[in-house]
């Protein structure tokens, strides 16, 4: 196939241990995805798109070990009224989940839906992932479409009264989970999807989101606690006219996390915001890779990523805004910033703009800096102790990202997680 | 209240002496003013007293109410009752003014072994004090000093002073960048805080501010030393004749 020998061997070795689920409407899509990943090959260290993040541990035929999370304290989102859908090591757990019934939404398990005639899902499963393979290849996502063993199909038809909450629990030290979710938001429908939890020792997750005209989807995700996890996740979102997609991710700890987000604005006047706040300490590597394509008139996109790094932690941001010909009146904004709390940490950023329309406003910025000494002294001169002042300035640094969470209760929950993380490290 | 004896200070980064034996004593209940030409060391004195990094004390002492200031961290000096109104108040995006004030008030109370102020009591107090300084609710909600005009920043400094109720207040060129009306508002705020137990050290270039905040003692600082001290009439002399005469006289 023309793949370099090393890449072909590594890809074959990784895929050898996986079984393609057969039967049902998804099988053709899975087979297509398998051809895609076989043709592309899985990423190698030399690949340009993986320049800052080593894919080795994601390629290993044997899943790495990740210590189980010590439970304790209230988990994120716990106090919220929500519809809980629980996966344990990548397998849906009906006992721990709520009944999958909520007005304004239908939810099916991917594994059960195999033989059911969910005709719309046939047109979506793997479709946005396949579209997202150009202009940049995302082989782990194609691998996901082919081999995902579980996941949910969420069809938002109205305005459900509470968030749909996907909770991932990790119980086996060597679990290797592949989940694939498909979300469809109908015309003028609106929902909130939450995701949290450690998932597995190694986790490959893909979420395809299609938002019809006037639809609104809020996506709030918390990745944390299980420091030893390795995760590669993809969000593929396609937005219709006047639709809104707002996605926020809180990442706390994690030896390897690569979050890719691929957004396509295909209807006029659509709005997409994708934001992330992450805090890392020591053996921490977090990669946000974002690709936003403007392919309609008068759309707005915002990328706001903030990273707090200490003790040699590494943060990566690769973000692109592509404005296609004819996507006039585009309003694109991208900011990626790191706060380096010591000299050992590093932030690697690759902000990109590619614009083929002549009437657009696009801005991007990327900075790395330390705590502002003048601000720190100002706070201390008012009696605020050094540690408290540093935390206050750190939270202030993250604020622009956290402000992207519209729901006040959710935002408060997230801020309190960040406060606790900082307090534990004082 | 504040006893500074033979204070010698140099820049940490370079071998440059800035203060060359400052002697100054501010009594409780009194307002002392320090005037002096640019580069005489006035602002350095205020920074060294409040504990800013970048300076090395090579000799002398600064004691407030029996406490050796130079041994303390900036926050400990604040909790002990020292306050510096900055010449250039710092903008802190992302930190609400109200959060900042409450954090500061409660941190100082905690350091002094007092209970934290309840949210309701705090709100009541801050509203009353803000009103006196014509600071509206909007300004309290905004991030600290962000987008504030020069006058608003200085009023915000005085609001912090009013909330923290320090023993010893240092005002570093609080008049700079203020128009006449704003200066009067700030001076009224300061005058309202004058009390028997509180000392003030007002650093300024011009006599103008001292028309509004009447000093008990005026010091002239030049080349890192206090070269002359006197009553309020000394400020008028500077206003009329400039520093040249005084400097020539003491040289």
GROMACS .gro file of N, CA, C and O in nm, chain A residues 198-242:
model
  180
  198UNK      N    1  -1.252   0.818   3.459
  198UNK     CA    2  -1.124   0.767   3.412
  198UNK      C    3  -1.130   0.669   3.294
  198UNK      O    4  -1.032   0.650   3.227
  199UNK      N    5  -1.243   0.604   3.271
  199UNK     CA    6  -1.264   0.522   3.152
  199UNK      C    7  -1.187   0.391   3.147
  199UNK      O    8  -1.245   0.284   3.150
  200UNK      N    9  -1.055   0.397   3.136
  200UNK     CA   10  -0.978   0.274   3.117
  200UNK      C   11  -0.830   0.308   3.127
  200UNK      O   12  -0.793   0.425   3.131
  201UNK      N   13  -0.747   0.203   3.128
  201UNK     CA   14  -0.602   0.228   3.128
  201UNK      C   15  -0.563   0.296   2.999
  201UNK      O   16  -0.483   0.388   2.995
  202UNK      N   17  -0.627   0.247   2.890
  202UNK     CA   18  -0.606   0.314   2.762
  202UNK      C   19  -0.745   0.334   2.701
  202UNK      O   20  -0.826   0.243   2.699
  203UNK      N   21  -0.766   0.452   2.651
  203UNK     CA   22  -0.901   0.489   2.609
  203UNK      C   23  -0.895   0.554   2.472
  203UNK      O   24  -0.818   0.647   2.450
  204UNK      N   25  -0.976   0.503   2.381
  204UNK     CA   26  -0.990   0.567   2.251
  204UNK      C   27  -1.138   0.598   2.237
  204UNK      O   28  -1.222   0.509   2.236
  205UNK      N   29  -1.170   0.725   2.231
  205UNK     CA   30  -1.311   0.762   2.226
  205UNK      C   31  -1.337   0.856   2.111
  205UNK      O   32  -1.258   0.945   2.083
  206UNK      N   33  -1.448   0.834   2.047
  206UNK     CA   34  -1.485   0.919   1.935
  206UNK      C   35  -1.630   0.961   1.952
  206UNK      O   36  -1.714   0.879   1.991
  207UNK      N   37  -1.658   1.088   1.927
  207UNK     CA   38  -1.797   1.135   1.934
  207UNK      C   39  -1.826   1.213   1.807
  207UNK      O   40  -1.757   1.310   1.776
  208UNK      N   41  -1.926   1.164   1.734
  208UNK     CA   42  -1.967   1.235   1.613
  208UNK      C   43  -2.094   1.312   1.644
  208UNK      O   44  -2.189   1.255   1.699
  209UNK      N   45  -2.094   1.439   1.611
  209UNK     CA   46  -2.205   1.526   1.650
  209UNK      C   47  -2.257   1.600   1.527
  209UNK      O   48  -2.182   1.672   1.461
  210UNK      N   49  -2.384   1.580   1.498
  210UNK     CA   50  -2.443   1.652   1.386
  210UNK      C   51  -2.554   1.742   1.440
  210UNK      O   52  -2.647   1.693   1.504
  211UNK      N   53  -2.542   1.870   1.416
  211UNK     CA   54  -2.642   1.964   1.470
  211UNK      C   55  -2.717   2.028   1.354
  211UNK      O   56  -2.658   2.099   1.271
  212UNK      N   57  -2.845   2.001   1.350
  212UNK     CA   58  -2.929   2.054   1.242
  212UNK      C   59  -2.954   2.204   1.263
  212UNK      O   60  -2.919   2.261   1.367
  213UNK      N   61  -3.015   2.268   1.165
  213UNK     CA   62  -3.040   2.412   1.170
  213UNK      C   63  -3.106   2.453   1.302
  213UNK      O   64  -3.205   2.394   1.344
  214UNK      N   65  -3.052   2.552   1.365
  214UNK     CA   66  -3.113   2.605   1.487
  214UNK      C   67  -3.091   2.520   1.611
  214UNK      O   68  -3.137   2.555   1.720
  215UNK      N   69  -3.021   2.409   1.597
  215UNK     CA   70  -2.998   2.322   1.713
  215UNK      C   71  -2.886   2.376   1.802
  215UNK      O   72  -2.801   2.452   1.757
  216UNK      N   73  -2.891   2.335   1.929
  216UNK     CA   74  -2.788   2.381   2.024
  216UNK      C   75  -2.738   2.261   2.104
  216UNK      O   76  -2.817   2.185   2.159
  217UNK      N   77  -2.607   2.247   2.111
  217UNK     CA   78  -2.550   2.142   2.196
  217UNK      C   79  -2.439   2.199   2.283
  217UNK      O   80  -2.346   2.263   2.234
  218UNK      N   81  -2.455   2.173   2.413
  218UNK     CA   82  -2.349   2.207   2.509
  218UNK      C   83  -2.278   2.078   2.546
  218UNK      O   84  -2.344   1.979   2.578
  219UNK      N   85  -2.148   2.082   2.543
  219UNK     CA   86  -2.069   1.963   2.576
  219UNK      C   87  -1.967   2.003   2.682
  219UNK      O   88  -1.885   2.091   2.659
  220UNK      N   89  -1.977   1.942   2.799
  220UNK     CA   90  -1.883   1.975   2.906
  220UNK      C   91  -1.820   1.845   2.955
  220UNK      O   92  -1.890   1.750   2.990
  221UNK      N   93  -1.691   1.844   2.955
  221UNK     CA   94  -1.620   1.719   2.982
  221UNK      C   95  -1.515   1.744   3.090
  221UNK      O   96  -1.450   1.848   3.093
  222UNK      N   97  -1.498   1.647   3.177
  222UNK     CA   98  -1.393   1.655   3.280
  222UNK      C   99  -1.308   1.530   3.272
  222UNK      O  100  -1.359   1.419   3.285
  223UNK      N  101  -1.181   1.548   3.248
  223UNK     CA  102  -1.087   1.437   3.248
  223UNK      C  103  -0.996   1.457   3.367
  223UNK      O  104  -0.933   1.561   3.378
  224UNK      N  105  -0.994   1.359   3.457
  224UNK     CA  106  -0.909   1.385   3.571
  224UNK      C  107  -0.884   1.266   3.660
  224UNK      O  108  -0.921   1.154   3.628
  225UNK      N  109  -0.820   1.295   3.769
  225UNK     CA  110  -0.793   1.199   3.876
  225UNK      C  111  -0.700   1.085   3.837
  225UNK      O  112  -0.598   1.065   3.897
  226UNK      N  113  -0.739   1.006   3.737
  226UNK     CA  114  -0.659   0.887   3.704
  226UNK      C  115  -0.535   0.930   3.627
  226UNK      O  116  -0.533   0.935   3.506
  227UNK      N  117  -0.432   0.958   3.700
  227UNK     CA  118  -0.313   1.016   3.639
  227UNK      C  119  -0.250   0.927   3.532
  227UNK      O  120  -0.197   0.975   3.433
  228UNK      N  121  -0.255   0.795   3.549
  228UNK     CA  122  -0.179   0.706   3.460
  228UNK      C  123  -0.251   0.671   3.330
  228UNK      O  124  -0.202   0.595   3.250
  229UNK      N  125  -0.370   0.725   3.311
  229UNK     CA  126  -0.444   0.690   3.190
  229UNK      C  127  -0.373   0.741   3.064
  229UNK      O  128  -0.298   0.837   3.066
  230UNK      N  129  -0.403   0.674   2.953
  230UNK     CA  130  -0.361   0.723   2.823
  230UNK      C  131  -0.486   0.733   2.739
  230UNK      O  132  -0.561   0.636   2.728
  231UNK      N  133  -0.507   0.848   2.682
  231UNK     CA  134  -0.632   0.865   2.609
  231UNK      C  135  -0.611   0.939   2.479
  231UNK      O  136  -0.533   1.034   2.472
  232UNK      N  137  -0.680   0.894   2.376
  232UNK     CA  138  -0.690   0.972   2.254
  232UNK      C  139  -0.839   0.986   2.225
  232UNK      O  140  -0.912   0.888   2.224
  233UNK      N  141  -0.884   1.108   2.215
  233UNK     CA  142  -1.027   1.129   2.193
  233UNK      C  143  -1.048   1.219   2.072
  233UNK      O  144  -0.963   1.303   2.040
  234UNK      N  145  -1.160   1.199   2.006
  234UNK     CA  146  -1.196   1.283   1.892
  234UNK      C  147  -1.339   1.330   1.907
  234UNK      O  148  -1.426   1.252   1.943
  235UNK      N  149  -1.358   1.457   1.876
  235UNK     CA  150  -1.495   1.509   1.860
  235UNK      C  151  -1.504   1.557   1.716
  235UNK      O  152  -1.419   1.635   1.671
  236UNK      N  153  -1.603   1.507   1.645
  236UNK     CA  154  -1.629   1.557   1.509
  236UNK      C  155  -1.765   1.623   1.512
  236UNK      O  156  -1.865   1.558   1.543
  237UNK      N  157  -1.771   1.751   1.481
  237UNK     CA  158  -1.900   1.819   1.486
  237UNK      C  159  -1.928   1.889   1.355
  237UNK      O  160  -1.839   1.953   1.296
  238UNK      N  161  -2.052   1.874   1.308
  238UNK     CA  162  -2.093   1.946   1.188
  238UNK      C  163  -2.211   2.033   1.226
  238UNK      O  164  -2.308   1.985   1.286
  239UNK      N  165  -2.204   2.160   1.189
  239UNK     CA  166  -2.307   2.254   1.234
  239UNK      C  167  -2.388   2.309   1.117
  239UNK      O  168  -2.333   2.357   1.018
  240UNK      N  169  -2.520   2.301   1.133
  240UNK     CA  170  -2.612   2.358   1.033
  240UNK      C  171  -2.636   2.506   1.059
  240UNK      O  172  -2.580   2.566   1.152
  241UNK      N  173  -2.720   2.564   0.979
  241UNK     CA  174  -2.751   2.707   0.986
  241UNK      C  175  -2.803   2.746   1.126
  241UNK      O  176  -2.885   2.673   1.184
  242UNK      N  177  -2.753   2.859   1.177
  242UNK     CA  178  -2.800   2.911   1.306
  242UNK      C  179  -2.782   2.815   1.423
  242UNK      O  180  -2.847   2.830   1.526
   0.00000   0.00000   0.00000
